[in-house]
Amino acid sequence: MSSEISPKAKPVKTTGLHVGDPVPGVKKVDPILVADGVKRTFGGLTAVDVEHVEIPRNAITALIGPNGAGKTTFFNLLTGFDKPDTGTWSFDGKPLAHVPAYRVARMGLIRTFQLTKSLALLSVMDNMKLGAKGQSGENLFRGLIPAIWRKQDTEIEAKALDLLGRFKLDAKKDDYAASLSGGQRKLLEMARALMSDPQLVMLDEPMAGVNPALTQSLLDHILNLKEEGMTVLFVEHDMHMVRHIADWVIVMAEGRVVAEGDPHSVMQDPAVIDAYLGAHHDADLGATDTEHVEAMKELIDDEQ
Amino acid sequence: MDWGAIFGNAVVELISPTTAAYALAALGLAIHFGYTGLLNFGQAGFMLLGAYGYAIPALKLGWPVWACVLTSIVASVIFALILGIPTLRLRADYLAIVTIAAAEVLRLVFTTNTFQDVTGSANGLSEYQAGLLQFNPFPPGRYGFGPWIFDNRVWFFLVIAWIVVALAAVFTWLIMRSPWGRVVKGIREDEDAVRALGKNVYSYKMQSLILGGLFGTFAGILFVLPRAVVPSYFQPSLTFFVYAILLLGGAATILGPIVGSIVFWVLLSFFSGFVARAVEAGWLPFMTQVQAGQLRFILVGIAIMLIVVFMPQGILGNKKELAFVK
């Protein structure tokens, strides 16, 4: 673990993750997470209907798709925060269906939230310490006797300090998390997630609301996770970021996985363009979602 | 105007067993509301179970003191489980609704004539202290110093009450500085975030509900020791007085509930003494004695509003926290 993060001009991409053609639901060489037939409906609306998807181990996978594609719902289902109507999914070979959220986290699958959940009236250090797993002092009766947990707590504090240093939050350690800026809270949430040494980190829109100056450092932190042997799955709308750091991209639209592949080829996939722009994007309908049109135009220009 | 008597009666409340009992009940609410963020509006129910759980076996079955206390504890834990199992998975407001209703159900069950043989109905129970009084080390008689002149019974109950309050305060202090305390404070801020970090939020909320409820139960026993127990003590207004004490002292503090209880009772006694004598002296010609008796509760209501608006952190609360409260 180096405490210095050097900005990389071109991150090293992991390739050769899949077996066969990169179609939706393609088999991976070494999947860490496999989902089968996961379906979730809210009344008449089918939010998620994923037939089969595999997340490659020790790689950065991006989950993209237009608003309302079911990305966050899929996240919630995978991490036990929501229950699907049908479906099975397994993490590292262990079945995860009907496992409560806290057990999922204990198995090494840690998530963050789209709307940052820092624990406002706890100090930054307490936020971090809460992330550590297997603390004996978290038992009501053992907690009464400091001698039992003091040593472990000191170790956790040292680890938290190291992580806070890497995320440039060490000067803030005694402040309330409420006093941090939005971007710093994102950093804190990510640092807190790392306290438990997860195998799979799931980040829900890590860049939303982060100012551009912090973006580079957040990107480097995510790349570092891969270097340290972790797997990252993230939801993101910023296509530049996706193209910059993702090794693999899964595209969702209307609850389904519509395309998969490496970031360069997937963005030329007609299914992806349809998902973002609508199947009839050539037809002039007057008003269109200009933001996405811009984003896609930029990407297509970049690729050429 | 007998200022001596007014102040004398007020300072008696400084150390009275009732003050201690309310402090303990408020400390239980501090665990629930201040630290874990559970909105328990049924603390009166836990206190009722403590009072009757102690009185019924002592009076009707002649059980020894420890067995009576154990009965109270068991009743209170079962009550907490019944309240918690369906509601702790839901949003905080649902617990509030269920607890206030459940406490009322309990009070009405103990008031109904159907169980008169056991509960004494609206007349309640009395003379259940004999088992405890045989351990009274204080010699018979009335003694004390200054305004604090009590008989040996009251001295005994007073000492027990403050010892229990002190133990409970130390216990709360120990547990809230431990990693356990860190988890429940995290749950207060955002339970989904804590769940995402691998903590069994439901179990922690249940532990907190039981623990704070037990404090309420002990408070119920201490409250009825110096008097007879009647169900009308345990009206919802009791819970609101305890909340007033908690907010007055500071919600997420250890000493706040104790200081809050002392301030509350001293002021309440002072106001009622003052208003009663002011009416007697003809200072408030628009009021009768009966109305004067109710005025103090109006003043309590106004005081609660003023605290929440102008001093939401309470007497001992951390002002720094206030900067971030939305």
XYZ file of C-alpha atoms in Angstrom:
630
model
C 0.000 0.000 0.000
C 1.645 3.192 -1.098
C 0.373 6.394 0.393
C 1.373 8.346 -2.715
C -1.023 8.309 -5.596
C 0.638 9.214 -8.834
C -1.731 10.320 -11.577
C -1.523 7.927 -14.467
C -1.840 9.223 -17.970
C -3.190 5.979 -19.362
C -4.393 3.320 -16.956
C -3.508 -0.260 -17.790
C -6.650 -2.029 -18.982
C -7.312 -5.634 -18.111
C -8.262 -7.538 -21.237
C -9.272 -11.081 -22.121
C -12.033 -11.150 -19.525
C -14.675 -12.938 -21.558
C -15.143 -16.225 -23.374
C -16.660 -16.030 -26.849
C -18.427 -13.098 -28.458
C -19.169 -10.115 -26.225
C -22.937 -10.443 -26.312
C -25.213 -9.625 -23.330
C -24.696 -12.290 -20.660
C -21.360 -13.484 -22.062
C -19.393 -15.994 -19.955
C -16.379 -14.615 -18.134
C -13.054 -16.359 -17.607
C -13.179 -15.805 -13.854
C -16.475 -14.303 -12.656
C -16.759 -13.053 -9.063
C -20.498 -12.357 -9.242
C -23.012 -14.309 -11.324
C -26.680 -13.324 -11.543
C -29.394 -15.448 -13.148
C -32.962 -14.471 -13.944
C -33.084 -11.582 -11.496
C -36.397 -9.825 -11.882
C -37.926 -7.035 -9.839
C -41.234 -5.365 -10.566
C -42.834 -2.395 -8.859
C -46.518 -2.912 -9.569
C -46.796 -2.978 -13.351
C -43.312 -1.612 -13.922
C -40.499 -4.076 -14.518
C -37.499 -2.282 -13.063
C -34.962 -5.064 -13.476
C -35.128 -8.183 -15.644
C -31.615 -9.533 -16.022
C -31.365 -12.987 -17.596
C -27.729 -13.672 -16.994
C -24.763 -11.508 -16.169
C -21.273 -12.168 -14.860
C -18.919 -9.661 -13.288
C -15.238 -10.388 -13.989
C -12.876 -10.687 -11.040
C -10.073 -8.183 -10.416
C -11.285 -5.791 -13.077
C -13.195 -2.533 -13.154
C -16.662 -3.031 -14.567
C -18.912 -0.108 -15.382
C -22.667 -0.415 -15.352
C -24.124 2.253 -17.583
C -27.494 3.062 -19.027
C -29.951 5.901 -19.333
C -31.927 7.172 -16.338
C -34.500 4.640 -15.199
C -32.604 1.706 -16.698
C -32.660 -0.114 -13.359
C -28.986 0.215 -12.475
C -29.468 1.303 -8.875
C -32.308 -1.187 -8.367
C -30.002 -3.927 -9.651
C -27.367 -2.712 -7.181
C -29.901 -2.844 -4.366
C -30.945 -6.370 -5.335
C -27.378 -7.654 -5.508
C -26.497 -6.214 -2.093
C -29.626 -7.368 -0.274
C -31.151 -3.906 0.126
C -34.092 -4.965 -1.994
C -35.654 -8.350 -2.671
C -36.279 -9.561 -6.235
C -39.440 -11.334 -7.368
C -37.384 -14.173 -8.809
C -33.771 -14.965 -9.441
C -30.572 -16.323 -8.012
C -27.149 -14.796 -7.783
C -23.944 -15.843 -6.226
C -20.840 -14.103 -5.025
C -17.574 -15.991 -5.202
C -19.527 -19.225 -5.625
C -21.687 -18.625 -2.523
C -25.413 -18.104 -3.165
C -26.568 -14.609 -2.203
C -30.313 -14.815 -2.761
C -32.291 -13.999 0.417
C -29.136 -13.122 2.321
C -29.738 -9.948 4.386
C -27.740 -6.849 3.481
C -25.452 -6.948 6.497
C -24.403 -10.539 5.771
C -23.704 -9.632 2.160
C -21.397 -6.905 3.425
C -19.673 -9.316 5.798
C -18.985 -11.674 2.890
C -16.849 -8.976 1.312
C -19.255 -7.208 -0.993
C -19.343 -3.580 0.093
C -21.389 -0.877 -1.574
C -21.664 2.880 -1.497
C -24.752 4.933 -2.197
C -25.749 7.313 -4.947
C -26.785 9.853 -2.328
C -23.803 9.818 -0.037
C -24.500 8.357 3.368
C -21.935 9.825 5.703
C -22.894 9.542 9.349
C -23.228 13.257 9.935
C -22.900 13.594 13.714
C -20.109 11.068 14.047
C -16.518 12.174 13.663
C -14.698 11.236 10.469
C -12.606 8.804 12.499
C -15.701 7.154 14.000
C -17.151 6.843 10.512
C -14.026 4.991 9.464
C -13.869 2.756 12.522
C -17.456 1.711 11.947
C -16.355 0.196 8.656
C -14.067 -2.392 10.251
C -15.336 -5.950 10.437
C -15.415 -8.377 13.350
C -15.027 -5.922 16.224
C -15.393 -7.673 19.561
C -16.435 -4.417 21.256
C -19.554 -4.281 19.116
C -21.094 -6.888 21.391
C -23.126 -5.215 24.131
C -21.548 -7.119 26.998
C -17.969 -7.198 25.751
C -18.295 -3.510 24.902
C -18.638 -2.776 28.625
C -15.071 -3.833 29.328
C -12.594 -1.662 27.425
C -9.754 -4.116 28.110
C -11.370 -6.545 25.667
C -11.561 -4.213 22.689
C -8.966 -1.507 23.340
C -6.142 -3.260 21.485
C -8.269 -4.065 18.440
C -9.598 -0.516 18.424
C -6.056 0.887 18.329
C -5.225 -1.317 15.348
C -8.389 -0.209 13.569
C -7.514 3.410 14.272
C -4.048 2.973 12.749
C -5.555 1.418 9.641
C -8.173 4.177 9.421
C -5.437 6.827 9.691
C -3.515 5.210 6.854
C -6.601 5.154 4.633
C -7.579 8.715 5.577
C -4.075 9.808 4.654
C -4.406 8.254 1.233
C -7.737 10.001 0.721
C -6.349 13.306 2.044
C -8.868 13.398 4.876
C -6.462 12.894 7.783
C -6.583 16.559 8.797
C -10.343 16.232 9.214
C -10.347 13.112 11.357
C -11.781 14.707 14.492
C -14.411 16.809 12.716
C -18.007 15.782 12.307
C -18.626 14.158 8.940
C -21.371 16.765 8.544
C -18.695 19.435 8.190
C -17.184 17.814 5.067
C -17.973 19.009 1.566
C -19.996 16.823 -0.792
C -16.887 15.565 -2.587
C -15.085 14.846 0.674
C -18.080 12.835 1.842
C -17.827 10.710 -1.310
C -14.172 10.132 -0.472
C -15.048 9.312 3.130
C -17.697 6.851 2.050
C -15.244 5.103 -0.245
C -12.521 5.066 2.398
C -15.006 3.706 4.942
C -15.985 0.937 2.552
C -12.325 -0.068 2.292
C -11.988 -0.487 6.070
C -13.457 -3.973 5.813
C -11.003 -5.191 3.138
C -13.758 -6.004 0.647
C -13.295 -8.234 -2.374
C -15.906 -6.481 -4.454
C -16.568 -2.773 -4.141
C -19.786 -1.516 -5.672
C -19.850 2.239 -6.192
C -23.128 3.905 -7.090
C -22.286 7.035 -9.064
C -19.001 7.840 -7.341
C -18.528 10.968 -9.431
C -21.961 12.539 -9.018
C -21.555 15.990 -7.536
C -17.782 15.788 -7.261
C -15.894 18.797 -8.564
C -13.494 18.196 -11.467
C -10.416 18.802 -9.308
C -11.352 15.857 -7.102
C -12.408 13.649 -10.013
C -8.841 12.759 -10.971
C -7.962 11.722 -7.446
C -11.151 9.653 -7.128
C -10.341 7.941 -10.441
C -6.874 7.113 -9.187
C -8.337 5.682 -5.997
C -10.611 3.433 -8.015
C -7.708 2.292 -10.212
C -5.706 1.618 -7.060
C -8.412 -0.723 -5.802
C -7.826 -2.924 -8.831
C -4.084 -2.861 -8.281
C -4.667 -4.059 -4.738
C -6.578 -7.053 -6.033
C -10.133 -5.858 -5.524
C -12.952 -5.986 -8.023
C -14.891 -2.814 -8.739
C -18.386 -2.489 -10.128
C -19.627 1.038 -10.560
C -22.610 2.892 -11.926
C -21.729 6.075 -13.733
C -23.163 8.569 -16.173
C -19.876 10.271 -17.002
C -18.827 8.503 -20.203
C -15.336 9.955 -20.177
C -14.700 8.380 -16.842
C -16.169 5.081 -17.973
C -13.955 5.007 -21.028
C -10.939 6.089 -19.011
C -10.941 3.481 -16.268
C -13.389 0.677 -17.058
C -12.079 -2.665 -18.302
C -15.534 -3.920 -19.080
C -18.847 -2.178 -19.645
C -22.327 -3.552 -19.083
C -25.139 -1.505 -20.591
C -28.631 -1.664 -19.133
C -31.798 -0.247 -20.613
C -35.352 -0.702 -19.417
C -34.211 -3.239 -16.842
C -32.328 -5.510 -19.236
C -28.704 -5.933 -20.110
C -28.593 -4.796 -23.730
C -24.879 -4.874 -24.428
C -21.552 -5.862 -22.935
C -17.996 -5.406 -24.015
C -14.829 -3.387 -23.618
C -15.513 0.327 -23.406
C -14.369 1.130 -26.927
C -16.398 -1.408 -28.807
C -19.491 -1.209 -26.620
C -20.025 2.440 -27.342
C -20.322 1.719 -31.043
C -22.854 -1.018 -30.425
C -26.124 -0.021 -32.097
C -28.042 -1.374 -29.104
C -26.265 1.121 -26.844
C -26.964 4.041 -29.128
C -30.584 2.929 -29.290
C -30.727 2.677 -25.517
C -29.473 6.199 -25.057
C -31.080 7.895 -27.990
C -34.147 5.741 -28.569
C -34.548 3.246 -31.397
C -35.880 5.956 -33.682
C -33.226 8.509 -32.996
C -32.822 9.223 -36.699
C -36.402 10.347 -36.962
C -36.879 13.992 -36.069
C -39.295 14.180 -33.176
C -38.485 17.714 -32.139
C -37.393 17.684 -28.517
C -34.731 15.114 -27.565
C -32.679 14.464 -24.477
C -29.927 16.865 -25.453
C -27.576 15.937 -22.666
C -27.239 12.355 -23.773
C -27.103 13.293 -27.433
C -24.182 15.558 -26.645
C -22.456 12.874 -24.635
C -22.837 10.259 -27.344
C -21.751 12.647 -30.091
C -18.650 13.469 -28.124
C -17.864 9.822 -27.610
C -18.377 8.924 -31.236
C -16.125 11.816 -32.231
C -13.499 10.683 -29.760
C -13.498 7.178 -31.099
C -12.957 8.255 -34.696
C -46.146 34.970 51.187
C -44.141 32.154 52.750
C -41.062 32.205 50.513
C -39.244 29.877 52.865
C -41.805 27.129 52.359
C -41.875 27.647 48.585
C -38.092 27.375 48.264
C -37.950 24.638 50.900
C -40.416 22.468 49.012
C -38.576 23.173 45.779
C -35.142 22.112 47.019
C -36.586 18.934 48.525
C -37.080 17.826 44.924
C -33.327 18.077 44.358
C -32.802 14.649 45.852
C -36.280 13.146 46.096
C -36.757 9.522 44.914
C -39.212 10.784 42.282
C -36.513 12.963 40.752
C -34.206 9.949 40.619
C -36.910 7.786 39.029
C -37.608 10.352 36.305
C -33.886 10.765 35.709
C -33.552 7.021 35.174
C -36.532 6.878 32.834
C -35.052 9.788 30.875
C -31.703 8.012 30.710
C -33.529 5.083 29.113
C -35.004 7.463 26.571
C -31.540 8.913 25.988
C -30.446 5.432 24.904
C -33.514 5.084 22.695
C -33.881 8.524 21.219
C -30.633 10.355 21.878
C -28.203 7.625 20.904
C -30.070 5.142 18.685
C -32.712 7.423 17.204
C -35.639 5.218 18.268
C -38.790 7.229 18.902
C -40.181 5.424 21.923
C -43.312 7.190 23.111
C -44.245 4.351 25.422
C -41.768 4.800 28.238
C -44.762 5.032 30.597
C -45.608 1.456 29.567
C -42.165 0.214 30.550
C -42.473 2.083 33.866
C -45.900 0.567 34.477
C -44.548 -2.938 33.903
C -41.754 -2.203 36.354
C -44.139 -0.917 38.996
C -46.727 -3.695 38.708
C -44.132 -6.357 37.919
C -42.673 -5.554 41.319
C -45.873 -4.891 43.278
C -48.047 -7.833 42.184
C -45.684 -10.697 43.076
C -44.614 -8.916 46.281
C -48.171 -8.390 47.453
C -50.111 -11.333 46.041
C -47.478 -14.065 46.061
C -45.171 -12.861 48.827
C -42.104 -13.290 46.629
C -38.717 -11.982 47.814
C -37.380 -8.701 46.452
C -35.036 -10.232 43.858
C -37.841 -12.345 42.386
C -40.100 -9.299 42.117
C -37.397 -7.301 40.338
C -36.781 -10.252 38.032
C -40.492 -10.371 37.188
C -40.348 -6.716 36.214
C -37.299 -7.327 34.029
C -38.872 -10.302 32.255
C -42.127 -8.419 31.661
C -40.268 -5.455 30.251
C -38.081 -7.539 27.920
C -41.166 -9.334 26.574
C -42.880 -5.967 26.077
C -39.839 -4.648 24.187
C -39.783 -7.741 21.960
C -43.499 -7.439 21.188
C -43.039 -3.784 20.273
C -39.800 -4.254 18.415
C -40.283 -7.362 16.300
C -42.935 -5.875 14.018
C -41.817 -2.248 14.019
C -38.031 -2.065 14.120
C -37.798 -3.066 10.470
C -40.005 -0.131 9.571
C -39.328 3.586 9.666
C -38.816 5.278 13.015
C -42.267 6.890 13.106
C -44.011 3.523 13.230
C -42.301 2.631 16.478
C -43.606 5.900 17.927
C -47.177 5.074 16.962
C -47.001 1.508 18.225
C -45.314 2.368 21.528
C -47.742 5.112 22.497
C -50.675 2.821 21.697
C -49.178 -0.183 23.483
C -48.476 1.838 26.626
C -52.095 3.006 26.653
C -53.333 -0.567 26.169
C -51.278 -1.641 29.176
C -52.605 1.180 31.326
C -56.208 0.374 30.418
C -55.681 -3.347 31.042
C -54.413 -2.515 34.523
C -57.332 -0.128 35.077
C -60.114 -2.479 34.034
C -62.225 -4.086 36.764
C -61.891 -7.527 35.185
C -58.513 -8.051 36.820
C -59.361 -6.275 40.077
C -58.135 -9.178 42.207
C -54.665 -8.937 40.730
C -54.199 -5.297 39.745
C -56.463 -3.543 42.206
C -58.012 -1.799 39.203
C -58.144 1.997 39.423
C -57.397 1.936 43.146
C -54.114 0.226 42.493
C -51.986 -1.587 45.040
C -50.194 -0.524 48.189
C -48.125 -1.882 51.074
C -45.884 -4.041 48.886
C -42.661 -2.558 50.284
C -42.376 -4.830 53.330
C -39.977 -7.251 51.643
C -37.565 -4.447 50.806
C -37.979 -2.545 54.074
C -36.644 -5.434 56.126
C -33.218 -4.497 54.704
C -33.597 -0.845 55.737
C -30.391 0.136 57.566
C -31.761 3.528 58.632
C -33.002 3.695 62.237
C -36.681 4.620 62.652
C -37.675 8.253 62.960
C -37.654 11.488 60.999
C -34.353 13.215 60.535
C -32.114 15.007 58.070
C -30.704 18.472 57.605
C -31.963 21.780 56.232
C -35.105 21.250 54.186
C -34.294 17.580 53.693
C -36.126 16.009 56.621
C -37.518 12.563 55.737
C -38.500 9.469 57.655
C -36.281 6.396 57.513
C -38.373 4.755 54.785
C -37.928 7.668 52.415
C -34.209 7.899 53.184
C -33.854 4.237 52.293
C -35.756 4.547 48.996
C -33.875 7.732 48.192
C -30.483 6.109 48.643
C -31.489 3.048 46.601
C -32.864 5.263 43.847
C -29.738 7.400 43.479
C -27.446 4.366 43.638
C -29.403 2.776 40.789
C -29.285 6.038 38.821
C -25.523 6.286 39.359
C -24.983 2.681 38.244
C -27.161 3.208 35.191
C -25.270 6.382 34.284
C -21.897 4.632 34.562
C -23.237 1.711 32.524
C -24.507 4.058 29.811
C -21.226 5.953 29.766
C -19.230 2.730 29.381
C -21.429 1.331 26.648
C -21.666 4.531 24.640
C -17.909 4.992 24.408
C -17.478 1.396 23.218
C -17.715 0.189 19.616
C -21.282 -0.874 20.457
C -22.122 2.760 21.153
C -20.485 3.741 17.884
C -22.744 1.366 15.970
C -25.972 2.615 17.571
C -24.948 6.231 17.006
C -24.303 5.300 13.392
C -27.796 3.806 13.210
C -29.192 7.088 14.525
C -27.509 8.928 11.648
C -28.304 6.514 8.820
C -29.215 2.892 9.327
C -28.771 1.899 5.679
C -25.178 3.090 5.734
C -24.515 1.018 8.854
C -26.222 -1.989 7.295
C -24.017 -1.614 4.223
C -21.002 -1.876 6.529
C -22.044 -5.317 7.735
C -23.794 -4.533 11.024
C -27.027 -6.268 11.959
C -29.015 -3.069 12.429
C -32.190 -4.837 13.509
C -30.418 -6.626 16.324
C -28.752 -3.433 17.554
C -32.044 -1.556 17.539
C -33.644 -4.377 19.500
C -30.812 -4.401 22.044
C -31.175 -0.655 22.446
C -34.943 -0.880 22.829
C -34.618 -3.561 25.510
C -31.831 -1.741 27.354
C -33.598 1.633 27.459
C -36.849 -0.131 28.321
C -35.154 -1.839 31.269
C -34.015 1.560 32.537
C -37.660 2.648 32.289
C -38.700 -0.456 34.199
C -36.256 0.200 37.025
C -37.477 3.804 37.048
C -41.034 2.481 37.437
C -40.024 0.440 40.501
C -38.169 3.382 42.063
C -41.099 5.677 41.312
C -43.701 3.586 43.139
C -41.547 2.476 46.091
C -42.308 5.553 48.227
C -46.026 5.477 47.346
C -48.897 3.234 46.257
C -49.164 2.256 42.612
C -52.209 3.287 40.595
C -52.565 2.985 36.826
C -53.332 6.673 36.381
C -49.677 7.510 37.087
C -48.788 5.979 33.748
C -50.670 8.243 31.385
C -49.049 9.318 28.106
C -48.276 12.631 29.802
C -45.736 10.774 31.943
C -43.815 9.878 28.792
C -43.987 13.479 27.637
C -42.647 14.749 30.966
C -39.781 12.304 30.638
C -39.148 13.575 27.096
C -39.238 17.131 28.429
C -36.577 16.166 30.972
C -34.474 14.505 28.288
C -34.626 17.488 25.933
C -34.037 19.891 28.795
C -30.868 18.085 29.832
C -29.593 17.117 26.392
C -30.712 14.115 24.343
C -27.399 12.404 23.625
C -25.744 12.956 26.994
C -25.255 10.866 30.113
C -25.701 13.522 32.781
C -28.275 15.498 30.814
C -31.255 13.385 31.897
C -30.158 13.592 35.552
C -29.610 17.352 35.486
C -32.802 17.731 33.448
C -34.822 15.787 36.001
C -33.488 17.844 38.901
C -34.162 21.154 37.123
C -37.600 19.970 36.013
C -38.763 18.894 39.465
C -37.296 21.823 41.332
C -38.910 24.278 38.926
C -42.205 22.399 38.872
C -42.365 22.389 42.656
C -41.379 26.042 42.813
C -44.005 27.109 40.269
C -46.814 25.158 41.857
C -45.904 26.458 45.317
C -45.602 29.979 44.037
C -48.826 30.003 41.991
C -50.851 28.374 44.772
C -49.707 30.937 47.294
C -50.078 33.798 44.851
C -53.729 32.846 44.335
C -54.149 32.535 48.095
C -52.714 36.011 48.557
C -55.074 37.384 45.920
C -52.335 38.276 43.420
C -54.131 36.412 40.644
C -57.793 37.335 41.162
C -58.893 35.681 37.888
C -57.868 32.242 39.139
C -59.164 29.629 41.552
C -56.992 27.224 43.543
C -58.014 24.340 41.264
C -56.991 26.257 38.182
C -53.706 27.159 39.854
C -52.936 23.467 40.270
C -53.193 22.965 36.508
C -51.214 26.071 35.598
C -47.895 24.396 36.316
C -48.510 21.850 33.563
C -49.263 24.660 31.151
C -45.948 26.166 32.162
C -44.233 22.806 31.530
C -45.709 22.774 28.023
C -44.473 26.275 27.343
C -41.072 25.370 28.725
C -40.803 22.351 26.368
C -41.635 24.560 23.396
C -39.091 27.169 24.412
C -36.379 24.537 24.861
C -36.990 22.947 21.476
C -37.035 26.300 19.703
C -34.234 28.157 21.455
C -32.036 25.481 23.022
C -32.550 22.253 21.077
C -29.292 20.781 22.355
C -30.432 21.077 26.003
C -28.411 22.160 29.030
C -25.527 19.720 28.577
C -25.826 19.020 24.853
C -22.989 19.709 22.449
C -23.478 23.076 20.797
C -21.242 21.990 17.922
C -23.830 19.411 16.893
C -26.401 22.127 16.490
C -24.514 23.710 13.610
C -25.325 20.670 11.474
C -28.894 19.960 12.463
C -31.162 20.559 9.517
